[in-house]
PDB file of C-alpha atoms and ligand atoms in Angstrom:
ATOM      1  CA  MET A   1      59.763  11.531  38.602  1.00 54.00           C
ATOM      2  CA  LYS A   2      62.255  13.988  39.391  1.00 58.00           C
ATOM      3  CA  PRO A   3      65.249  12.199  41.037  1.00 65.00           C
ATOM      4  CA  LYS A   4      67.954  14.551  42.977  1.00 94.00           C
ATOM      5  CA  HIS A   5      70.861  12.280  42.220  1.00 98.00           C
ATOM      6  CA  LEU A   6      71.553   9.720  39.372  1.00 98.00           C
ATOM      7  CA  VAL A   7      73.162   6.826  41.299  1.00 98.00           C
ATOM      8  CA  THR A   8      72.189   3.903  39.596  1.00 98.00           C
ATOM      9  CA  LEU A   9      69.345   3.787  37.221  1.00 98.00           C
ATOM     10  CA  GLN A  10      67.243   2.837  39.692  1.00 98.00           C
ATOM     11  CA  ASP A  11      66.728   6.204  40.713  1.00 97.00           C
ATOM     12  CA  LEU A  12      64.440   6.723  37.226  1.00 97.00           C
ATOM     13  CA  ASP A  13      61.579   5.615  36.022  1.00 97.00           C
ATOM     14  CA  ARG A  14      60.242   4.848  32.561  1.00 97.00           C
ATOM     15  CA  GLY A  15      58.587   7.964  31.962  1.00 97.00           C
ATOM     16  CA  ALA A  16      62.076  10.181  33.560  1.00 97.00           C
ATOM     17  CA  ILE A  17      64.427   7.901  30.878  1.00 98.00           C
ATOM     18  CA  LEU A  18      62.005   8.935  27.877  1.00 98.00           C
ATOM     19  CA  GLN A  19      61.695  12.166  28.997  1.00 98.00           C
ATOM     20  CA  LEU A  20      65.738  12.409  29.003  1.00 98.00           C
ATOM     21  CA  PHE A  21      65.570  10.815  25.341  1.00 98.00           C
ATOM     22  CA  ARG A  22      63.626  13.400  24.035  1.00 98.00           C
ATOM     23  CA  THR A  23      65.859  16.395  25.448  1.00 97.00           C
ATOM     24  CA  THR A  24      68.625  14.289  24.494  1.00 98.00           C
ATOM     25  CA  ALA A  25      67.385  13.738  20.855  1.00 97.00           C
ATOM     26  CA  GLU A  26      66.826  17.922  20.939  1.00 96.00           C
ATOM     27  CA  LEU A  27      70.128  18.815  22.311  1.00 96.00           C
ATOM     28  CA  LYS A  28      71.919  16.715  19.738  1.00 97.00           C
ATOM     29  CA  GLN A  29      69.590  18.364  16.650  1.00 94.00           C
ATOM     30  CA  GLN A  30      70.745  22.219  18.037  1.00 91.00           C
ATOM     31  CA  ARG A  31      74.678  20.946  18.829  1.00 81.00           C
ATOM     32  CA  LYS A  32      75.980  24.246  20.186  1.00 74.00           C
ATOM     33  CA  ALA A  33      73.076  26.279  19.851  1.00 70.00           C
ATOM     34  CA  PRO A  34      73.939  29.528  21.895  1.00 69.00           C
ATOM     35  CA  SER A  35      71.483  29.175  25.134  1.00 83.00           C
ATOM     36  CA  LYS A  36      73.270  28.967  27.997  1.00 92.00           C
ATOM     37  CA  PRO A  37      70.892  27.100  30.500  1.00 96.00           C
ATOM     38  CA  LEU A  38      73.303  26.259  32.996  1.00 97.00           C
ATOM     39  CA  ALA A  39      75.414  29.873  32.784  1.00 96.00           C
ATOM     40  CA  GLY A  40      77.148  30.683  36.201  1.00 97.00           C
ATOM     41  CA  LYS A  41      77.222  26.997  37.502  1.00 98.00           C
ATOM     42  CA  THR A  42      80.059  24.880  38.307  1.00 98.00           C
ATOM     43  CA  LEU A  43      79.852  21.022  38.370  1.00 98.00           C
ATOM     44  CA  GLY A  44      82.824  19.059  40.117  1.00 98.00           C
ATOM     45  CA  LEU A  45      84.526  15.601  38.641  1.00 98.00           C
ATOM     46  CA  LEU A  46      85.580  13.681  41.423  1.00 96.00           C
ATOM     47  CA  PHE A  47      87.633  10.893  39.270  1.00 96.00           C
ATOM     48  CA  GLN A  48      89.209   8.080  41.275  1.00 95.00           C
ATOM     49  CA  LYS A  49      90.099   6.263  38.260  1.00 95.00           C
ATOM     50  CA  PRO A  50      90.969   7.506  34.469  1.00 95.00           C
ATOM     51  CA  SER A  51      88.984   7.879  32.227  1.00 97.00           C
ATOM     52  CA  VAL A  52      88.363   9.656  28.582  1.00 98.00           C
ATOM     53  CA  ARG A  53      84.841   9.875  27.253  1.00 98.00           C
ATOM     54  CA  THR A  54      83.214  10.532  30.654  1.00 98.00           C
ATOM     55  CA  ARG A  55      85.693  13.457  31.671  1.00 98.00           C
ATOM     56  CA  VAL A  56      85.619  14.942  28.277  1.00 98.00           C
ATOM     57  CA  SER A  57      81.939  14.794  27.579  1.00 98.00           C
ATOM     58  CA  PHE A  58      81.112  16.008  30.822  1.00 98.00           C
ATOM     59  CA  GLU A  59      83.864  18.798  30.281  1.00 98.00           C
ATOM     60  CA  VAL A  60      82.530  19.756  27.206  1.00 97.00           C
ATOM     61  CA  GLY A  61      78.771  19.484  27.686  1.00 97.00           C
ATOM     62  CA  MET A  62      78.753  21.145  30.711  1.00 97.00           C
ATOM     63  CA  GLY A  63      80.361  24.303  28.739  1.00 96.00           C
ATOM     64  CA  GLN A  64      78.301  24.024  25.940  1.00 95.00           C
ATOM     65  CA  LEU A  65      75.257  24.395  28.142  1.00 96.00           C
ATOM     66  CA  GLY A  66      76.994  27.685  29.536  1.00 96.00           C
ATOM     67  CA  GLY A  67      78.695  26.021  32.582  1.00 97.00           C
ATOM     68  CA  THR A  68      82.329  25.173  33.627  1.00 98.00           C
ATOM     69  CA  SER A  69      83.379  22.626  35.345  1.00 98.00           C
ATOM     70  CA  LEU A  70      86.607  21.624  37.598  1.00 97.00           C
ATOM     71  CA  TYR A  71      88.625  18.333  37.617  1.00 97.00           C
ATOM     72  CA  ILE A  72      89.732  17.021  40.610  1.00 94.00           C
ATOM     73  CA  GLY A  73      91.565  13.510  40.128  1.00 92.00           C
ATOM     74  CA  PRO A  74      93.343  10.236  41.927  1.00 89.00           C
ATOM     75  CA  VAL A  75      96.150  12.211  42.827  1.00 85.00           C
ATOM     76  CA  GLU A  76      93.801  14.543  44.990  1.00 84.00           C
ATOM     77  CA  LEU A  77      90.943  11.669  45.965  1.00 84.00           C
ATOM     78  CA  GLN A  78      93.717   8.987  46.804  1.00 80.00           C
ATOM     79  CA  GLU A  79      91.107   6.204  46.274  1.00 74.00           C
ATOM     80  CA  GLY A  80      88.728   7.875  48.877  1.00 74.00           C
ATOM     81  CA  LYS A  81      91.316   7.314  51.630  1.00 81.00           C
ATOM     82  CA  ARG A  82      91.998  11.077  51.849  1.00 86.00           C
ATOM     83  CA  GLU A  83      88.731  11.784  53.722  1.00 90.00           C
ATOM     84  CA  ALA A  84      85.367  10.663  54.189  1.00 92.00           C
ATOM     85  CA  PRO A  85      83.159  10.915  51.186  1.00 93.00           C
ATOM     86  CA  LYS A  86      80.707  12.860  53.004  1.00 94.00           C
ATOM     87  CA  ASP A  87      83.254  15.233  54.403  1.00 94.00           C
ATOM     88  CA  MET A  88      83.878  15.593  50.837  1.00 94.00           C
ATOM     89  CA  ALA A  89      80.138  16.100  50.180  1.00 95.00           C
ATOM     90  CA  ARG A  90      79.193  18.595  52.602  1.00 95.00           C
ATOM     91  CA  VAL A  91      82.287  20.538  51.602  1.00 95.00           C
ATOM     92  CA  LEU A  92      81.661  20.701  48.166  1.00 95.00           C
ATOM     93  CA  SER A  93      78.091  21.544  48.139  1.00 96.00           C
ATOM     94  CA  ARG A  94      79.381  24.636  49.255  1.00 97.00           C
ATOM     95  CA  TYR A  95      81.579  25.690  46.264  1.00 97.00           C
ATOM     96  CA  LEU A  96      79.809  23.348  43.441  1.00 97.00           C
ATOM     97  CA  ASP A  97      76.305  22.965  41.672  1.00 97.00           C
ATOM     98  CA  GLY A  98      77.056  19.740  40.731  1.00 98.00           C
ATOM     99  CA  ILE A  99      79.379  16.679  41.026  1.00 98.00           C
ATOM    100  CA  VAL A 100      80.052  13.827  38.892  1.00 98.00           C
ATOM    101  CA  ALA A 101      81.757  11.200  40.970  1.00 97.00           C
ATOM    102  CA  ARG A 102      83.432   7.812  39.564  1.00 97.00           C
ATOM    103  CA  THR A 103      84.540   5.780  42.473  1.00 96.00           C
ATOM    104  CA  PHE A 104      85.859   2.360  42.937  1.00 95.00           C
ATOM    105  CA  ARG A 105      83.288   1.287  45.896  1.00 96.00           C
ATOM    106  CA  HIS A 106      79.793   1.930  45.056  1.00 98.00           C
ATOM    107  CA  SER A 107      79.070   2.959  48.716  1.00 97.00           C
ATOM    108  CA  GLU A 108      81.489   6.289  48.306  1.00 96.00           C
ATOM    109  CA  VAL A 109      78.824   7.432  45.581  1.00 97.00           C
ATOM    110  CA  GLU A 110      75.940   6.687  47.664  1.00 97.00           C
ATOM    111  CA  GLU A 111      77.267   8.416  50.615  1.00 96.00           C
ATOM    112  CA  MET A 112      77.877  11.032  48.432  1.00 96.00           C
ATOM    113  CA  ALA A 113      74.905  11.393  47.190  1.00 97.00           C
ATOM    114  CA  ARG A 114      73.020  11.039  51.087  1.00 97.00           C
ATOM    115  CA  PHE A 115      75.213  14.094  52.247  1.00 96.00           C
ATOM    116  CA  SER A 116      75.016  15.916  49.283  1.00 96.00           C
ATOM    117  CA  ASP A 117      73.116  19.300  48.930  1.00 96.00           C
ATOM    118  CA  ILE A 118      74.100  19.387  45.202  1.00 97.00           C
ATOM    119  CA  PRO A 119      72.976  16.431  42.873  1.00 98.00           C
ATOM    120  CA  VAL A 120      75.478  13.886  42.574  1.00 98.00           C
ATOM    121  CA  ILE A 121      75.881  11.511  39.183  1.00 98.00           C
ATOM    122  CA  ASN A 122      77.792   8.359  39.503  1.00 98.00           C
ATOM    123  CA  GLY A 123      80.539   8.495  36.593  1.00 98.00           C
ATOM    124  CA  LEU A 124      81.046   5.039  36.929  1.00 98.00           C
ATOM    125  CA  SER A 125      82.064   2.642  40.273  1.00 98.00           C
ATOM    126  CA  ASP A 126      82.654  -0.951  40.731  1.00 97.00           C
ATOM    127  CA  THR A 127      78.927  -1.997  40.442  1.00 98.00           C
ATOM    128  CA  SER A 128      76.948   0.488  38.163  1.00 98.00           C
ATOM    129  CA  HIS A 129      77.563   2.854  34.890  1.00 98.00           C
ATOM    130  CA  PRO A 130      73.655   4.683  34.288  1.00 98.00           C
ATOM    131  CA  CYS A 131      75.012   7.575  32.065  1.00 99.00           C
ATOM    132  CA  GLN A 132      76.647   4.863  30.146  1.00 99.00           C
ATOM    133  CA  GLY A 133      73.340   2.721  30.115  1.00 98.00           C
ATOM    134  CA  LEU A 134      71.293   5.205  29.262  1.00 98.00           C
ATOM    135  CA  ALA A 135      73.446   7.060  26.220  1.00 99.00           C
ATOM    136  CA  ASP A 136      73.818   2.723  25.341  1.00 99.00           C
ATOM    137  CA  LEU A 137      69.583   2.674  25.300  1.00 98.00           C
ATOM    138  CA  PHE A 138      69.271   5.939  23.391  1.00 98.00           C
ATOM    139  CA  THR A 139      71.971   4.736  20.797  1.00 98.00           C
ATOM    140  CA  VAL A 140      69.821   1.805  20.202  1.00 98.00           C
ATOM    141  CA  GLN A 141      66.642   3.740  20.084  1.00 98.00           C
ATOM    142  CA  GLU A 142      67.989   5.995  17.350  1.00 98.00           C
ATOM    143  CA  LYS A 143      69.384   3.573  15.395  1.00 98.00           C
ATOM    144  CA  LYS A 144      66.813   1.185  15.207  1.00 97.00           C
ATOM    145  CA  GLY A 145      64.030   3.804  15.592  1.00 97.00           C
ATOM    146  CA  ARG A 146      62.182   1.856  18.691  1.00 96.00           C
ATOM    147  CA  LEU A 147      63.177  -0.331  21.859  1.00 96.00           C
ATOM    148  CA  GLN A 148      59.681  -2.547  21.783  1.00 93.00           C
ATOM    149  CA  GLY A 149      61.012  -5.859  20.170  1.00 95.00           C
ATOM    150  CA  VAL A 150      64.559  -5.364  20.391  1.00 97.00           C
ATOM    151  CA  LYS A 151      67.014  -8.056  21.556  1.00 98.00           C
ATOM    152  CA  ILE A 152      70.521  -7.192  22.978  1.00 98.00           C
ATOM    153  CA  ALA A 153      72.778 -10.191  23.456  1.00 98.00           C
ATOM    154  CA  TYR A 154      75.495  -9.026  26.419  1.00 99.00           C
ATOM    155  CA  ILE A 155      78.254 -11.077  26.127  1.00 98.00           C
ATOM    156  CA  GLY A 156      81.253 -10.873  28.909  1.00 98.00           C
ATOM    157  CA  ASP A 157      81.404  -9.857  32.207  1.00 98.00           C
ATOM    158  CA  GLY A 158      78.550  -9.572  34.668  1.00 98.00           C
ATOM    159  CA  ASN A 159      79.898  -5.692  35.696  1.00 98.00           C
ATOM    160  CA  ASN A 160      78.802  -2.234  36.179  1.00 98.00           C
ATOM    161  CA  VAL A 161      77.676  -1.724  32.308  1.00 99.00           C
ATOM    162  CA  CYS A 162      76.034  -4.939  32.496  1.00 99.00           C
ATOM    163  CA  HIS A 163      74.348  -4.172  35.925  1.00 98.00           C
ATOM    164  CA  SER A 164      73.507  -0.233  34.392  1.00 99.00           C
ATOM    165  CA  LEU A 165      72.166  -1.913  31.014  1.00 98.00           C
ATOM    166  CA  MET A 166      70.222  -4.840  32.811  1.00 98.00           C
ATOM    167  CA  GLU A 167      68.201  -2.162  35.141  1.00 98.00           C
ATOM    168  CA  GLY A 168      67.716   0.235  31.657  1.00 98.00           C
ATOM    169  CA  CYS A 169      66.351  -2.395  29.775  1.00 98.00           C
ATOM    170  CA  ALA A 170      64.093  -3.810  32.570  1.00 98.00           C
ATOM    171  CA  LEU A 171      62.340   0.067  33.045  1.00 98.00           C
ATOM    172  CA  LEU A 172      62.524   0.591  29.033  1.00 98.00           C
ATOM    173  CA  GLY A 173      61.057  -3.244  28.176  1.00 98.00           C
ATOM    174  CA  VAL A 174      63.767  -4.468  26.191  1.00 98.00           C
ATOM    175  CA  HIS A 175      64.858  -7.985  25.769  1.00 98.00           C
ATOM    176  CA  LEU A 176      67.918  -8.492  27.368  1.00 98.00           C
ATOM    177  CA  SER A 177      69.920 -12.026  27.461  1.00 98.00           C
ATOM    178  CA  VAL A 178      73.259 -11.922  29.612  1.00 98.00           C
ATOM    179  CA  ALA A 179      76.087 -14.777  28.687  1.00 98.00           C
ATOM    180  CA  THR A 180      78.603 -14.721  31.542  1.00 98.00           C
ATOM    181  CA  PRO A 181      81.079 -17.286  32.228  1.00 98.00           C
ATOM    182  CA  LYS A 182      80.283 -19.432  35.640  1.00 97.00           C
ATOM    183  CA  GLY A 183      81.013 -17.073  38.348  1.00 97.00           C
ATOM    184  CA  TYR A 184      81.203 -13.944  36.446  1.00 98.00           C
ATOM    185  CA  LEU A 185      77.320 -13.133  36.684  1.00 98.00           C
ATOM    186  CA  PRO A 186      75.743 -10.347  37.352  1.00 98.00           C
ATOM    187  CA  ASP A 187      74.873  -8.986  41.246  1.00 98.00           C
ATOM    188  CA  PRO A 188      71.916 -11.052  42.389  1.00 98.00           C
ATOM    189  CA  VAL A 189      70.690  -8.071  43.999  1.00 98.00           C
ATOM    190  CA  VAL A 190      70.909  -6.185  40.949  1.00 98.00           C
ATOM    191  CA  ALA A 191      69.267  -9.111  38.598  1.00 98.00           C
ATOM    192  CA  ARG A 192      66.314  -9.594  41.216  1.00 98.00           C
ATOM    193  CA  TRP A 193      65.541  -5.685  41.166  1.00 98.00           C
ATOM    194  CA  ALA A 194      65.541  -6.279  37.074  1.00 98.00           C
ATOM    195  CA  LEU A 195      63.701  -9.096  37.150  1.00 98.00           C
ATOM    196  CA  GLN A 196      61.277  -7.695  39.056  1.00 98.00           C
ATOM    197  CA  GLN A 197      60.626  -4.599  37.303  1.00 98.00           C
ATOM    198  CA  ALA A 198      60.495  -6.740  33.933  1.00 98.00           C
ATOM    199  CA  LYS A 199      57.440  -8.299  35.378  1.00 97.00           C
ATOM    200  CA  LYS A 200      55.789  -4.623  35.437  1.00 97.00           C
ATOM    201  CA  SER A 201      58.097  -3.528  32.006  1.00 97.00           C
ATOM    202  CA  GLY A 202      57.144  -6.565  29.616  1.00 97.00           C
ATOM    203  CA  ALA A 203      61.140  -6.778  29.382  1.00 98.00           C
ATOM    204  CA  ARG A 204      62.428 -10.208  29.166  1.00 98.00           C
ATOM    205  CA  ILE A 205      65.826 -10.230  31.181  1.00 98.00           C
ATOM    206  CA  GLU A 206      67.720 -13.842  31.176  1.00 98.00           C
ATOM    207  CA  PHE A 207      71.043 -15.353  31.776  1.00 98.00           C
ATOM    208  CA  THR A 208      73.037 -17.920  30.385  1.00 98.00           C
ATOM    209  CA  LEU A 209      76.270 -19.736  30.281  1.00 98.00           C
ATOM    210  CA  ASP A 210      76.047 -19.998  26.467  1.00 98.00           C
ATOM    211  CA  PRO A 211      76.996 -17.028  24.213  1.00 98.00           C
ATOM    212  CA  ALA A 212      75.591 -18.321  21.186  1.00 98.00           C
ATOM    213  CA  ARG A 213      72.070 -19.069  22.613  1.00 98.00           C
ATOM    214  CA  SER A 214      72.385 -15.257  23.920  1.00 98.00           C
ATOM    215  CA  VAL A 215      73.298 -13.922  20.375  1.00 98.00           C
ATOM    216  CA  ARG A 216      70.464 -15.871  18.050  1.00 97.00           C
ATOM    217  CA  GLY A 217      68.135 -13.354  17.047  1.00 96.00           C
ATOM    218  CA  ALA A 218      70.073 -10.542  18.662  1.00 98.00           C
ATOM    219  CA  THR A 219      69.454  -7.222  17.553  1.00 97.00           C
ATOM    220  CA  VAL A 220      72.254  -6.183  19.340  1.00 98.00           C
ATOM    221  CA  VAL A 221      75.640  -8.106  20.242  1.00 98.00           C
ATOM    222  CA  TYR A 222      77.217  -5.720  23.187  1.00 99.00           C
ATOM    223  CA  THR A 223      80.338  -6.650  25.024  1.00 98.00           C
ATOM    224  CA  ASP A 224      83.085  -4.693  27.854  1.00 98.00           C
ATOM    225  CA  VAL A 225      86.515  -5.452  28.791  1.00 98.00           C
ATOM    226  CA  TRP A 226      86.595  -8.782  30.850  1.00 98.00           C
ATOM    227  CA  THR A 227      88.893  -7.082  33.199  1.00 98.00           C
ATOM    228  CA  SER A 228      87.809  -3.642  34.436  1.00 98.00           C
ATOM    229  CA  MET A 229      89.472  -1.096  36.213  1.00 97.00           C
ATOM    230  CA  GLY A 230      90.850  -2.112  39.691  1.00 96.00           C
ATOM    231  CA  GLN A 231      90.833  -5.855  38.603  1.00 98.00           C
ATOM    232  CA  GLU A 232      93.807  -5.983  37.072  1.00 97.00           C
ATOM    233  CA  GLN A 233      95.599  -8.482  39.359  1.00 98.00           C
ATOM    234  CA  GLU A 234      93.001 -11.064  38.150  1.00 98.00           C
ATOM    235  CA  LYS A 235      93.464 -10.972  34.301  1.00 98.00           C
ATOM    236  CA  LEU A 236      95.427 -13.860  33.470  1.00 98.00           C
ATOM    237  CA  ARG A 237      92.620 -15.901  35.592  1.00 98.00           C
ATOM    238  CA  ARG A 238      89.763 -13.819  33.609  1.00 98.00           C
ATOM    239  CA  GLN A 239      91.462 -14.428  30.194  1.00 98.00           C
ATOM    240  CA  LYS A 240      91.408 -18.020  30.768  1.00 98.00           C
ATOM    241  CA  ALA A 241      87.624 -17.683  32.236  1.00 98.00           C
ATOM    242  CA  PHE A 242      86.287 -15.612  29.063  1.00 98.00           C
ATOM    243  CA  LYS A 243      87.588 -18.174  26.734  1.00 96.00           C
ATOM    244  CA  GLY A 244      85.080 -18.668  24.110  1.00 97.00           C
ATOM    245  CA  PHE A 245      83.392 -15.227  25.007  1.00 98.00           C
ATOM    246  CA  ARG A 246      85.477 -12.816  22.530  1.00 98.00           C
ATOM    247  CA  VAL A 247      82.923 -11.499  19.853  1.00 98.00           C
ATOM    248  CA  ASP A 248      84.259 -12.138  17.057  1.00 98.00           C
ATOM    249  CA  SER A 249      82.885 -12.262  13.107  1.00 98.00           C
ATOM    250  CA  ALA A 250      81.827 -15.557  13.345  1.00 98.00           C
ATOM    251  CA  MET A 251      79.730 -14.669  16.823  1.00 98.00           C
ATOM    252  CA  MET A 252      78.354 -11.780  14.485  1.00 98.00           C
ATOM    253  CA  LYS A 253      77.718 -14.192  11.684  1.00 97.00           C
ATOM    254  CA  ALA A 254      75.450 -16.007  14.283  1.00 97.00           C
ATOM    255  CA  ALA A 255      73.650 -13.301  15.217  1.00 97.00           C
ATOM    256  CA  GLY A 256      72.531 -12.516  11.737  1.00 91.00           C
ATOM    257  CA  ARG A 257      73.451  -9.355   9.159  1.00 90.00           C
ATOM    258  CA  GLU A 258      71.474  -7.047  10.701  1.00 93.00           C
ATOM    259  CA  ALA A 259      72.598  -7.039  14.241  1.00 98.00           C
ATOM    260  CA  LEU A 260      74.556  -4.139  15.440  1.00 98.00           C
ATOM    261  CA  PHE A 261      77.891  -4.479  17.947  1.00 98.00           C
ATOM    262  CA  MET A 262      78.176  -2.009  20.707  1.00 99.00           C
ATOM    263  CA  HIS A 263      81.274  -1.586  23.388  1.00 98.00           C
ATOM    264  CA  CYS A 264      81.413   1.426  26.060  1.00 98.00           C
ATOM    265  CA  LEU A 265      85.211   1.798  24.927  1.00 98.00           C
ATOM    266  CA  PRO A 266      87.869   1.755  25.822  1.00 98.00           C
ATOM    267  CA  ALA A 267      87.997  -1.536  24.539  1.00 98.00           C
ATOM    268  CA  HIS A 268      90.845  -4.097  24.809  1.00 98.00           C
ATOM    269  CA  ARG A 269      91.049  -5.346  20.970  1.00 98.00           C
ATOM    270  CA  GLY A 270      92.423  -8.773  20.559  1.00 98.00           C
ATOM    271  CA  GLU A 271      90.444  -9.813  23.602  1.00 98.00           C
ATOM    272  CA  GLU A 272      86.573  -9.365  24.071  1.00 98.00           C
ATOM    273  CA  VAL A 273      86.625  -8.367  20.846  1.00 98.00           C
ATOM    274  CA  THR A 274      88.442  -8.687  17.469  1.00 98.00           C
ATOM    275  CA  ASP A 275      89.322  -5.841  15.350  1.00 98.00           C
ATOM    276  CA  GLU A 276      87.488  -7.401  12.476  1.00 98.00           C
ATOM    277  CA  VAL A 277      84.199  -6.844  14.505  1.00 98.00           C
ATOM    278  CA  MET A 278      85.338  -3.218  15.966  1.00 98.00           C
ATOM    279  CA  ASP A 279      85.950  -1.931  12.690  1.00 98.00           C
ATOM    280  CA  SER A 280      83.178  -3.678  10.601  1.00 98.00           C
ATOM    281  CA  LYS A 281      80.058  -1.657   9.340  1.00 97.00           C
ATOM    282  CA  GLN A 282      77.867  -3.182  12.135  1.00 98.00           C
ATOM    283  CA  SER A 283      80.119  -1.703  14.733  1.00 98.00           C
ATOM    284  CA  ILE A 284      78.474   1.674  15.959  1.00 98.00           C
ATOM    285  CA  VAL A 285      80.697   2.317  18.577  1.00 98.00           C
ATOM    286  CA  TYR A 286      81.554   5.672  17.872  1.00 98.00           C
ATOM    287  CA  ASP A 287      77.955   6.691  17.838  1.00 98.00           C
ATOM    288  CA  GLN A 288      77.247   5.577  20.736  1.00 98.00           C
ATOM    289  CA  ALA A 289      80.406   7.378  22.751  1.00 98.00           C
ATOM    290  CA  GLU A 290      78.973  10.614  21.227  1.00 98.00           C
ATOM    291  CA  ASN A 291      75.908  10.044  22.649  1.00 98.00           C
ATOM    292  CA  ARG A 292      77.676  10.106  26.017  1.00 98.00           C
ATOM    293  CA  LEU A 293      77.732  14.129  25.068  1.00 98.00           C
ATOM    294  CA  HIS A 294      74.090  14.459  24.404  1.00 98.00           C
ATOM    295  CA  VAL A 295      72.872  12.498  26.927  1.00 98.00           C
ATOM    296  CA  GLN A 296      75.086  13.332  29.988  1.00 98.00           C
ATOM    297  CA  LYS A 297      73.908  17.399  28.709  1.00 97.00           C
ATOM    298  CA  ALA A 298      70.293  15.848  29.165  1.00 97.00           C
ATOM    299  CA  ILE A 299      71.042  14.663  32.764  1.00 98.00           C
ATOM    300  CA  LEU A 300      72.573  18.138  33.659  1.00 98.00           C
ATOM    301  CA  LEU A 301      69.705  20.035  32.613  1.00 97.00           C
ATOM    302  CA  SER A 302      67.387  17.986  34.273  1.00 97.00           C
ATOM    303  CA  LEU A 303      69.435  18.130  37.609  1.00 97.00           C
ATOM    304  CA  LEU A 304      71.143  21.285  37.279  1.00 97.00           C
ATOM    305  CA  LYS A 305      68.370  23.741  35.850  1.00 92.00           C
ATOM    306  CA  LYS A 306      66.420  25.353  38.818  1.00 79.00           C
TER     307      LYS A 306
HETATM  308  N1  LIG B   1      83.150   4.524  28.500  1.00 69.05           N
HETATM  309  C1  LIG B   1      83.613   5.104  29.287  1.00 69.05           C
HETATM  310  O1  LIG B   1      82.955   5.608  30.833  1.00 69.05           O
HETATM  311  O2  LIG B   1      84.783   5.566  28.843  1.00 69.05           O
HETATM  312  P1  LIG B   1      85.958   6.424  29.836  1.00 69.05           P
HETATM  313  O3  LIG B   1      86.194   5.300  31.398  1.00 69.05           O
HETATM  314  O4  LIG B   1      86.707   6.467  29.070  1.00 69.05           O
HETATM  315  O5  LIG B   1      85.311   7.506  30.752  1.00 69.05           O
HETATM  316  N1  LIG B   2      83.859  -1.906  33.154  1.00 69.05           N
HETATM  317  C1  LIG B   2      85.052  -1.058  33.056  1.00 69.05           C
HETATM  318  C2  LIG B   2      83.979   0.143  31.997  1.00 69.05           C
HETATM  319  C3  LIG B   2      84.691   1.184  31.957  1.00 69.05           C
HETATM  320  C4  LIG B   2      84.046   2.471  31.001  1.00 69.05           C
HETATM  321  C5  LIG B   2      85.570  -1.049  34.095  1.00 69.05           C
HETATM  322  O1  LIG B   2      84.948  -0.712  35.053  1.00 69.05           O
HETATM  323  O2  LIG B   2      86.575  -0.422  33.988  1.00 69.05           O
END
């Protein structure tokens, strides 16, 4: 299955993800090998929200593959209010070879993909972060040497990162236990899709309000910020609601000595995770961040190389 765009992980199937992982492993081994498969290609990075990892890893990755990239930021995009996503997609299709879009509304990435003649990659929307989900699962496979039999405990907000993890785990047959406070559960539409896929792949996807139950027997404990970009006005309410969901040493101990800690970053240290856990030997957050580069190079090759 070769998709034209990457809007969510629902655009991929198990075979396509495993193929991407094989290419990722090769690219990671070759590092900056002087082959230029994307020479002459230009990638546009349309970002309504701030970014460090996504922007830098796409720009550097595109350069390593021989192409160039250009950044169009929040000032030009004005939260998508300056022009309709479909107009932008049609115009940019005349200049560029690919688009990475980071938007508030997920529907804007969908609209761009629908009207674009060139591949559109979701670089994070309010409901999805597929590049992150791929890098996360590649990292788990790299660290553990397998995905089967792995249990990921996702502790925190049922947000964009959680949704992509749910989709990826469902496709690849990974056991995922999502623990959120009441009122912060993942989108039921995504949950339904993941549960349906899980029946085919053999994945176990569970939802609970009890983090202790999630982390029991977990291979990986994963968390993300309680307040995502665009939700800043809910910060105080969220801090109260997520009490008991901070990943600390006691929670990691409950998971077991072998458990790894993951976070998509940026982290709000002292909020969803303690310094002690972030800086512990169990933490693989920087390897995880590095893998964004390698996985996205594989995505770029699969979508942009003719
Ligand atoms: N994890 C992630 O997407 O980081 P940025 O927001 O810095 O791109
Ligand atoms: N859930 C976070 C992820 C940042 C990479 C956000 O949307 O802000």
